[in-house]
Structure formats: C-alpha cells, structure tokens
Short mmCIF file of C-alpha atoms and ligand atoms in Angstrom, two decimals:
data_model
loop_
_atom_site.label_atom_id
_atom_site.label_comp_id
_atom_site.label_asym_id
_atom_site.label_seq_id
_atom_site.Cartn_x
_atom_site.Cartn_y
_atom_site.Cartn_z
CA MET B 1 -11.72 -5.73 -45.93
CA SER B 2 -7.89 -4.74 -45.89
CA ASN B 3 -5.22 -5.34 -43.63
CA PRO B 4 -4.40 -2.37 -41.55
CA PRO B 5 -1.02 -0.54 -42.92
CA GLU B 6 1.76 -1.69 -40.86
CA THR B 7 2.53 1.69 -39.42
CA THR B 8 -0.57 1.31 -37.25
CA VAL B 9 1.18 -1.47 -35.45
CA THR B 10 1.21 -0.43 -31.77
CA THR B 11 4.20 -0.92 -29.44
CA ALA B 12 3.87 -1.51 -25.70
CA PRO B 13 4.70 1.54 -23.82
CA GLU B 14 8.33 1.66 -22.32
CA PRO B 15 8.00 0.33 -18.76
CA ILE B 16 8.84 3.10 -16.34
CA ALA B 17 11.77 2.15 -14.12
CA GLU B 18 11.46 1.67 -10.37
CA CYS B 19 13.77 2.90 -7.97
CA PRO B 20 15.30 0.08 -6.09
CA HIS B 21 15.26 2.05 -2.87
CA CYS B 22 11.95 3.81 -2.22
CA GLN B 23 10.38 1.64 -5.04
CA LYS B 24 8.62 4.52 -6.65
CA PRO B 25 8.64 5.29 -10.32
CA MET B 26 11.68 7.10 -11.21
CA PRO B 27 10.07 10.44 -11.95
CA LEU B 28 8.57 10.20 -8.27
CA CYS B 29 11.71 9.28 -6.60
CA ILE B 30 13.80 11.78 -4.39
CA CYS B 31 16.24 9.43 -3.09
CA ASP B 32 19.17 11.51 -4.24
CA SER B 33 18.68 14.10 -2.04
CA VAL B 34 18.52 11.79 1.10
CA THR B 35 21.54 11.35 3.25
CA PRO B 36 21.01 8.94 6.05
CA ILE B 37 21.43 10.31 9.49
CA GLU B 38 22.88 8.88 12.59
CA HIS B 39 20.54 8.28 15.26
CA ARG B 40 20.25 6.15 18.66
CA LEU B 41 16.82 4.17 18.40
CA GLY B 42 16.03 1.29 16.24
CA LEU B 43 13.56 1.64 13.52
CA LEU B 44 11.02 -0.93 12.16
CA ILE B 45 8.51 -0.58 9.68
CA LEU B 46 5.95 -3.31 8.98
CA GLN B 47 4.07 -2.87 6.07
CA HIS B 48 0.61 -4.46 5.27
CA PRO B 49 0.74 -6.09 1.90
CA GLN B 50 -2.14 -4.48 0.59
CA GLU B 51 -0.50 -1.02 1.17
CA GLN B 52 0.69 -0.39 -2.29
CA ASP B 53 0.49 3.25 -2.86
CA ARG B 54 3.70 3.35 -4.36
CA ALA B 55 3.31 7.08 -5.44
CA LEU B 56 2.27 8.64 -2.28
CA GLY B 57 3.48 5.80 0.21
CA THR B 58 6.66 7.00 2.51
CA ALA B 59 7.45 3.90 4.33
CA ARG B 60 10.62 3.14 2.38
CA LEU B 61 11.49 6.80 1.67
CA THR B 62 11.39 7.00 5.55
CA ALA B 63 13.61 4.22 6.25
CA ARG B 64 16.33 5.47 3.72
CA HIS B 65 16.86 8.29 6.01
CA PHE B 66 18.36 6.48 8.95
CA THR B 67 21.41 4.09 9.07
CA ASP B 68 19.30 1.74 11.19
CA ALA B 69 16.08 1.15 9.78
CA THR B 70 14.19 -1.94 8.53
CA VAL B 71 11.02 -2.32 6.24
CA ARG B 72 9.17 -5.56 6.18
CA VAL B 73 6.14 -6.31 4.06
CA GLY B 74 3.84 -9.03 5.41
CA LEU B 75 1.16 -9.82 7.74
CA SER B 76 2.62 -11.51 10.81
CA TRP B 77 5.77 -12.46 12.24
CA PRO B 78 6.58 -14.87 15.24
CA SER B 79 8.40 -12.19 17.39
CA LEU B 80 9.97 -8.85 17.48
CA SER B 81 13.32 -10.61 16.75
CA LYS B 82 12.17 -12.20 13.80
CA ALA B 83 10.58 -9.21 12.18
CA LEU B 84 13.68 -7.22 13.06
CA GLY B 85 16.10 -9.89 11.88
CA ARG B 86 18.16 -9.61 14.88
CA PRO B 87 17.89 -10.60 18.61
CA VAL B 88 16.04 -8.20 20.72
CA GLU B 89 16.53 -8.51 24.60
CA ASN B 90 13.83 -6.83 25.93
CA ALA B 91 10.70 -6.15 23.85
CA ALA B 92 9.40 -3.81 26.19
CA ARG B 93 11.94 -1.34 25.23
CA TRP B 94 10.42 -1.19 21.85
CA ALA B 95 7.65 1.04 21.21
CA VAL B 96 4.62 0.11 18.84
CA LEU B 97 2.90 3.14 17.44
CA TYR B 98 -0.75 1.97 17.45
CA LEU B 99 -3.50 4.19 17.83
CA GLY B 100 -6.31 1.67 17.74
CA SER B 101 -9.46 2.91 19.48
CA ALA B 102 -7.40 5.34 21.71
CA ARG B 103 -7.90 9.20 20.86
CA ALA B 104 -5.19 11.26 22.03
CA ALA B 105 -7.62 14.17 22.39
CA ASP B 106 -9.69 12.10 24.83
CA LEU B 107 -6.77 11.47 27.06
CA ASP B 108 -5.83 14.15 29.50
CA THR B 109 -2.28 14.36 28.39
CA GLU B 110 -0.01 17.09 26.98
CA GLY B 111 2.87 15.26 25.33
CA GLU B 112 3.11 14.51 21.53
CA ILE B 113 4.29 10.98 22.37
CA VAL B 114 2.05 9.19 24.90
CA ALA B 115 2.77 5.76 26.55
CA LEU B 116 -0.28 3.60 27.20
CA ASN B 117 -0.63 0.70 29.55
CA ARG B 118 -2.34 -2.39 28.72
CA LYS B 119 -5.85 -0.85 29.29
CA GLY B 120 -5.25 1.63 26.70
CA GLU B 121 -5.01 4.47 29.31
CA VAL B 122 -2.00 6.80 29.78
CA ALA B 123 0.68 5.03 31.57
CA GLU B 124 2.18 6.52 34.97
CA ASN B 125 5.66 7.64 34.61
CA GLN B 126 5.73 8.60 30.98
CA ARG B 127 9.13 10.02 31.22
CA ALA B 128 10.71 6.94 32.62
CA ILE B 129 8.91 4.64 30.02
CA LEU B 130 9.96 6.92 27.00
CA GLY B 131 13.39 7.53 28.19
CA LYS B 132 14.34 3.97 28.23
CA LEU B 133 12.96 3.07 24.91
CA GLU B 134 15.50 1.42 22.41
CA GLY B 135 13.46 1.05 19.41
CA VAL B 136 10.12 2.01 17.61
CA VAL B 137 7.83 -0.12 15.60
CA LEU B 138 5.35 1.65 12.92
CA LEU B 139 2.66 -0.13 11.08
CA ASP B 140 2.39 1.13 7.53
CA GLY B 141 -1.08 1.15 6.13
CA THR B 142 -4.70 2.32 6.48
CA TRP B 143 -6.14 2.35 9.65
CA SER B 144 -7.79 -1.11 9.17
CA GLN B 145 -4.43 -2.37 7.71
CA ALA B 146 -2.73 -1.17 10.96
CA LYS B 147 -5.50 -2.88 12.71
CA ALA B 148 -4.80 -6.19 10.92
CA LEU B 149 -1.23 -6.07 11.91
CA TRP B 150 -1.62 -5.21 15.48
CA TRP B 151 -4.10 -8.14 15.95
CA ARG B 152 -2.09 -10.81 13.85
CA ASN B 153 1.06 -10.10 15.95
CA PRO B 154 0.52 -10.80 19.52
CA TRP B 155 4.25 -10.24 20.57
CA MET B 156 3.24 -6.42 20.01
CA LEU B 157 1.67 -6.82 23.42
CA LYS B 158 4.84 -7.19 25.14
CA CYS B 159 6.25 -3.97 23.42
CA GLN B 160 5.37 -0.59 24.85
CA ARG B 161 2.16 0.78 22.94
CA VAL B 162 2.47 4.68 22.41
CA ILE B 163 0.48 6.91 20.55
CA LEU B 164 0.94 10.47 19.05
CA ASN B 165 -0.79 13.42 19.90
CA PRO B 166 0.43 15.76 16.94
CA ALA B 167 0.82 19.29 17.13
CA HIS B 168 0.16 19.95 13.56
CA PRO B 169 -1.97 18.52 10.74
CA SER B 170 -0.50 16.15 8.04
CA ARG B 171 1.16 17.71 5.19
CA TYR B 172 -0.70 15.29 2.80
CA GLY B 173 -3.47 18.07 2.99
CA ARG B 174 -6.04 16.89 0.57
CA LEU B 175 -3.95 14.75 -1.55
CA ARG B 176 -4.69 11.81 1.06
CA ARG B 177 -7.62 11.62 3.44
CA GLU B 178 -6.86 10.12 6.56
CA PRO B 179 -3.72 8.19 5.88
CA ARG B 180 -3.70 7.01 9.49
CA ARG B 181 -6.12 7.66 12.00
CA ASP B 182 -4.44 9.96 14.01
CA GLY B 183 -3.77 11.92 10.48
CA LEU B 184 -0.28 11.46 9.77
CA SER B 185 1.75 9.71 7.04
CA THR B 186 4.56 7.16 8.27
CA ILE B 187 7.29 9.86 7.57
CA GLU B 188 5.68 12.37 9.49
CA ALA B 189 4.50 9.89 12.45
CA THR B 190 8.49 8.78 12.47
CA ALA B 191 9.47 12.29 12.41
CA THR B 192 7.41 13.02 15.58
CA ILE B 193 8.39 9.98 17.41
CA LEU B 194 12.01 9.68 16.54
CA ALA B 195 12.69 13.66 17.06
CA GLY B 196 10.69 13.35 20.48
CA LEU B 197 12.29 10.60 21.93
CA GLU B 198 15.79 11.40 20.80
CA ARG B 199 15.35 15.15 21.45
CA ARG B 200 16.66 15.56 17.91
CA PRO B 201 14.65 18.53 16.05
CA ASP B 202 16.91 18.14 13.27
CA ILE B 203 15.44 14.64 12.63
CA ALA B 204 11.96 16.02 12.24
CA ALA B 205 13.10 18.82 10.15
CA THR B 206 15.08 16.61 7.60
CA LEU B 207 11.97 14.28 7.43
CA HIS B 208 9.65 16.88 7.06
CA ALA B 209 11.82 18.70 4.12
CA SER B 210 11.84 15.37 2.32
CA PHE B 211 8.09 14.78 2.51
CA GLU B 212 7.59 18.36 1.29
CA ARG B 213 9.83 17.44 -1.73
CA MET B 214 8.13 14.23 -2.13
CA LEU B 215 4.71 15.95 -2.35
CA ALA B 216 6.22 18.73 -4.59
CA ARG B 217 7.39 16.02 -7.03
CA TYR B 218 4.18 14.32 -6.93
CA ARG B 219 2.18 17.43 -8.02
CA GLU B 220 4.74 18.25 -10.96
CA VAL B 221 4.35 14.52 -12.13
CA GLN B 222 0.72 14.48 -11.73
CA ALA B 223 0.47 17.51 -14.02
CA GLU B 224 2.67 16.16 -16.72
CA MET B 225 2.18 12.21 -16.40
CA PRO B 226 -1.15 11.70 -14.76
CA GLU B 227 -0.69 8.07 -15.40
CA LEU B 228 2.15 7.72 -12.99
CA ALA B 229 0.86 9.72 -10.14
CA PRO B 230 -3.10 9.16 -10.40
CA LYS B 231 -5.13 11.16 -8.05
CA PRO B 232 -5.90 9.17 -4.90
CA ALA B 233 -9.04 7.32 -4.90
CA ALA B 234 -11.98 9.38 -3.59
CA LYS B 235 -13.32 7.99 -0.52
CA ASP B 236 -16.51 10.14 -1.04
CA ARG B 237 -19.18 7.41 -1.57
CA ARG B 238 -22.15 9.86 -1.97
CA ARG B 239 -24.50 9.16 -4.69
CA GLY B 240 -23.60 12.32 -6.39
CA ALA B 241 -20.13 11.14 -6.99
CA SER B 242 -20.59 10.11 -10.75
CA ARG B 243 -22.67 13.11 -11.52
CA GLY B 244 -19.90 14.37 -13.80
CA ARG B 245 -20.80 11.70 -16.39
CA ARG B 246 -24.18 13.14 -17.14
CA SER B 247 -23.11 16.41 -18.60
ZN1 LIG H 1 13.99 6.23 -4.73
#
C-alpha cells in the first residue's frame, strides 16, 4: 500500500457562472443581443418552481425583451396585484393564457388569440374583449405545472382567459417535446399574444429571432460542452428505451 502521488489530487471543476438576467450558464446566454422594446400591454410570467430547465427555458429571456415585464417564481399569490407587485384596478382587463382542457382546433374560430368565457367556450365579441386588455399573464411550465398554477390561484377566474390557436408549430422542434400543450414555448406564446394584441409584428419578429439564437447557441454548446446543455429527458417510456445498453 502506498499513498497516491500528490499529482493525482483532483480539484473541483470551476463552477460555471450564471447570467443574472436569464439565469442560464454564461455559455448559453444571449442577453447581450437583446434590447428591450417599448410596448403597451403589461406582461407577467408566473413560473412553476419545478420548471428548472435553465438550458432551454425561455421565461427570463422573454421578460428581458420588454420594458414592463415581471417574472415570479412560485405556486400561488393572493391576487393579481400581489403577483404583479402593483395595484391592478380591473383584473378582467388582464388576460391569462391557459389552455386547460380547451383545444383551439375543436373551437369554431379563426383568430390566433381566442377569448374564452367561464364555460370554456369561445366568448362572444372577441374584438371588444381583446381590444380592452391591459396586460397578459403567462404560466411557465409543463402542461401539468400550468394546471397547478391555474388551480392554486383562484383570482385568475377574474381575469380574461385566452388560448392560442398558433399558425406555426413550435421552433423547439425535436429539442423539447410538447413544452406546452398548445406546442409553444413561453417566448413563442408571448410573441403570438403580444404581437397580436398590440398589432406589432415587430414584437413577434424580435422574439422569434432571439429564440432562434438561443436554440442555435444551445446546439453549439451541446456539441462542445454536453454537461452544460444536456439532451432533454426523453419522454419515451417504451420498454425499448434502454436497449442501447445491451450492445
Ligand atoms: Zn443572460
């Protein structure tokens, strides 16, 4: 028995710095390329505490694009005003994007943004409802996490529920299967809803360009530093999933 030579003493790997804005590891951060844009509607993103996909998550990157955007991490808040951190006079003028069991494809509607009534049906007078909105609440997380946020925050029933009927599939492609039940990431959902409500196609173009840059950076880093950008967990639970180990 002999002591190992001192040269084999291992040092802990340097921790990789995290961006204070998007909270991604610095190699994945694209914040430098983002210039906040002026906009009319408020934006509140409520993130489920277990939504911790720092590599592919988009909530904070989305908020970074706007001069009036708030991200809160948690499960429940007593009111919209508390969640937002400022008084809201009329919660009905804030939309909550929540698909739930509704399916845009089943509803007889053409718009990309659809206001629902309390019964989950297409509301009458879409244009009037959507035209008077002052802000938008997005639920960031998987479908079941969004559902938990919806049920734990009864004040959302006072808001205007909306769903999206996206014209294009998500740019995540195969990187992330079903990030939301309507197939869109938070940054894409924000692009659709804010550009639509404000009639500002430039908002959608800016957010989509940032999302493309984020995905491109992710793919580069995944090739060079796989530990920083792990492949998303496979949702495929078929028995053959572990067959690779046999060979
Ligand atoms: Zn960043």
